[in-house]
XYZ file of C-alpha atoms in Angstrom:
222
model
C 8.986 -12.582 -37.868
C 8.299 -13.352 -34.234
C 9.511 -16.624 -32.807
C 6.633 -19.068 -32.379
C 6.329 -21.565 -29.538
C 4.081 -24.582 -29.238
C 1.574 -24.518 -26.389
C -1.388 -26.667 -25.412
C -4.573 -25.011 -24.164
C -6.921 -27.516 -22.536
C -5.125 -30.251 -24.487
C -5.292 -28.617 -27.938
C -2.088 -27.600 -29.702
C -1.437 -24.022 -30.876
C 1.545 -22.025 -32.145
C 1.839 -18.494 -30.751
C 4.498 -15.726 -30.514
C 6.793 -16.217 -27.536
C 6.291 -12.570 -26.500
C 2.735 -13.236 -25.307
C 1.423 -13.977 -21.852
C -0.836 -16.971 -21.362
C -3.848 -14.668 -21.365
C -2.918 -12.808 -24.552
C -1.978 -16.114 -26.195
C -5.505 -17.378 -25.572
C -6.902 -14.294 -27.280
C -4.360 -14.669 -30.085
C -5.718 -18.124 -30.967
C -9.347 -17.034 -30.798
C -10.592 -17.327 -27.231
C -12.878 -14.513 -26.152
C -12.218 -13.906 -22.489
C -15.194 -12.559 -20.567
C -14.495 -14.211 -17.201
C -11.296 -14.785 -15.259
C -9.533 -11.832 -16.896
C -10.117 -9.078 -14.302
C -7.419 -6.433 -14.125
C -4.962 -8.014 -16.604
C -2.095 -6.697 -14.485
C -1.684 -9.355 -11.811
C -3.637 -7.629 -9.055
C -7.085 -9.245 -9.048
C -6.186 -12.948 -8.856
C -8.945 -13.967 -11.257
C -6.724 -15.760 -13.792
C -4.980 -18.401 -11.685
C -3.830 -21.256 -13.914
C -1.770 -24.444 -13.967
C 0.973 -25.135 -16.472
C 3.424 -27.945 -17.073
C 6.401 -28.050 -19.443
C 7.397 -31.487 -20.720
C 7.638 -33.826 -17.722
C 8.269 -31.133 -15.110
C 5.984 -30.764 -12.090
C 2.909 -28.595 -12.605
C 3.249 -24.939 -11.584
C 0.622 -22.419 -10.507
C 0.686 -18.954 -12.057
C -1.353 -15.895 -12.945
C -2.101 -16.069 -16.669
C -1.872 -12.310 -17.169
C 1.721 -12.209 -15.873
C 3.230 -15.465 -17.136
C 4.878 -15.650 -20.559
C 4.276 -18.664 -22.768
C 7.072 -21.190 -23.245
C 7.595 -23.988 -25.717
C 5.703 -27.213 -24.893
C 3.689 -25.491 -22.166
C 0.510 -27.357 -21.245
C -2.021 -24.936 -19.729
C -5.299 -25.273 -17.846
C -7.129 -22.821 -15.619
C -7.933 -23.529 -11.995
C -11.502 -24.745 -11.578
C -14.020 -22.553 -9.816
C -14.909 -24.005 -6.443
C -17.111 -22.715 -3.621
C -15.414 -20.979 -0.705
C -17.305 -20.552 2.535
C -16.991 -16.952 3.686
C -17.708 -16.341 7.364
C -20.041 -13.465 8.176
C -18.916 -10.894 10.731
C -19.189 -7.191 11.550
C -15.691 -5.736 11.849
C -17.046 -2.992 14.120
C -18.189 -5.607 16.620
C -15.006 -7.690 16.654
C -12.208 -7.373 19.160
C -8.527 -7.925 18.312
C -8.206 -10.759 20.800
C -6.069 -13.801 20.032
C -9.005 -16.208 19.712
C -11.211 -14.254 17.298
C -9.741 -15.798 14.120
C -9.873 -19.235 15.729
C -13.562 -18.680 16.472
C -14.356 -17.718 12.882
C -11.899 -20.065 11.152
C -11.336 -22.988 13.584
C -9.899 -25.120 10.786
C -6.555 -23.297 11.093
C -6.017 -25.408 14.234
C -5.797 -28.405 11.883
C -2.812 -27.022 9.925
C -0.262 -29.815 9.572
C 2.562 -27.572 8.353
C 2.854 -29.335 4.997
C 3.671 -26.012 3.282
C 1.698 -26.946 0.154
C -0.075 -23.582 0.391
C 3.212 -21.687 0.165
C 4.515 -23.858 -2.684
C 1.282 -23.297 -4.595
C 1.201 -19.487 -4.264
C 1.925 -17.740 -7.600
C 2.908 -14.595 -5.683
C 5.591 -16.392 -3.693
C 3.935 -15.527 -0.368
C 4.841 -17.540 2.726
C 1.237 -18.631 3.285
C 2.023 -21.138 6.023
C 3.821 -18.429 7.985
C 0.926 -15.975 7.919
C -1.513 -18.707 8.956
C 0.717 -19.465 11.952
C 0.797 -15.760 12.819
C -3.000 -15.541 12.611
C -3.296 -18.639 14.779
C -1.129 -17.042 17.470
C -3.021 -13.738 17.354
C -0.246 -11.808 15.596
C -2.632 -9.968 13.276
C -0.158 -7.253 12.400
C 2.391 -9.876 11.340
C -0.233 -11.825 9.393
C -1.375 -8.644 7.629
C 2.193 -7.770 6.687
C 3.080 -11.295 5.505
C -0.101 -11.605 3.408
C -0.058 -8.063 2.009
C 0.525 -9.143 -1.613
C -2.211 -11.812 -1.606
C -4.564 -11.341 -4.581
C -7.162 -13.888 -3.378
C -6.642 -16.263 -6.320
C -7.431 -19.290 -4.127
C -4.575 -21.488 -5.350
C -3.499 -22.214 -1.771
C -7.020 -23.164 -0.710
C -7.435 -25.540 -3.628
C -4.514 -27.702 -2.463
C -4.911 -27.427 1.329
C -5.433 -30.979 2.720
C -7.341 -29.741 5.794
C -9.580 -27.193 4.051
C -8.185 -23.905 5.380
C -9.424 -20.857 3.458
C -6.130 -18.976 3.730
C -7.034 -15.785 1.788
C -10.124 -15.234 3.933
C -8.077 -15.658 7.118
C -5.567 -13.121 5.779
C -8.345 -10.691 4.862
C -9.780 -10.869 8.374
C -6.343 -10.258 9.901
C -5.767 -7.238 7.648
C -9.168 -5.819 8.573
C -8.526 -6.280 12.294
C -5.098 -4.707 11.911
C -6.433 -1.764 9.926
C -9.422 -1.160 12.205
C -7.862 -1.656 15.627
C -4.073 -1.938 15.578
C -2.552 0.343 12.925
C -1.715 3.953 13.912
C -4.445 6.395 12.952
C -3.824 9.086 10.350
C -5.267 12.365 11.611
C -4.907 13.911 8.151
C -6.870 11.044 6.572
C -9.592 11.217 9.221
C -9.870 14.990 8.666
C -10.215 14.508 4.901
C -12.871 11.776 5.304
C -14.882 14.114 7.539
C -14.616 16.889 4.959
C -15.839 14.563 2.209
C -18.784 13.394 4.329
C -19.663 17.040 4.986
C -19.815 17.716 1.247
C -16.874 20.115 1.157
C -15.682 18.716 -2.194
C -18.967 18.189 -4.022
C -18.602 21.337 -6.140
C -14.980 20.526 -7.008
C -15.890 16.951 -7.985
C -18.733 18.170 -10.197
C -16.339 20.578 -11.926
C -13.795 17.812 -12.509
C -16.443 15.495 -13.956
C -17.174 18.039 -16.664
C -13.565 18.190 -17.858
C -12.166 16.071 -20.736
C -10.314 12.959 -19.648
C -6.989 14.228 -21.023
C -7.236 17.388 -18.937
C -7.982 15.330 -15.826
C -4.902 13.200 -16.526
C -2.807 16.344 -16.886
C -4.082 17.689 -13.570
C -3.335 14.379 -11.885
C 0.163 14.030 -13.300
C 1.103 17.570 -12.290
C -0.600 17.637 -8.889
C 1.223 18.901 -5.834
C 2.259 16.005 -3.645
C 2.823 16.674 0.052
């Protein structure tokens, strides 16, 4: 017999095995998840949720990664519109002011650190916003690398900064203009565009999935 814990989903009480995550617990009690379930491995950021245990302060988490606990009260983050700026990365320049031009609200950051406290990935969100503000796009890209775009930081920001979008822009600038180029990767991309691998890909597509897995697992890695 598995140990059961008492949880509350949207205010309704349920008893579920303590080995489940919040997401699997919802399915256990009968919810059919068709939205907000994404990758189920903590990489897509679609299942951001709030939970509170007894009288403790509410915590933000990813439902696919967080195990249920006794007396856990759970609710999912509401969907809210996020304004995404339009730009062509090929026409941008890695100058210090480019992020400020596209996301001027980062000038209003008051350093409250609510964004960092609210991040379920434990990312120092305030720090990468400060790096973006100063034009340190490489530092911002590195600091925000594990961001899964769940939006928990944006939801609580008192001045309306869209932190994940700022981080995405910094990573794109860093990747397009600042990171060292890989000659081997560029060579392979050219070969693919030239159709050098079309016949090989067609052959692979005809093979059973188990054989493809075997080829992948035993491939030569340079």
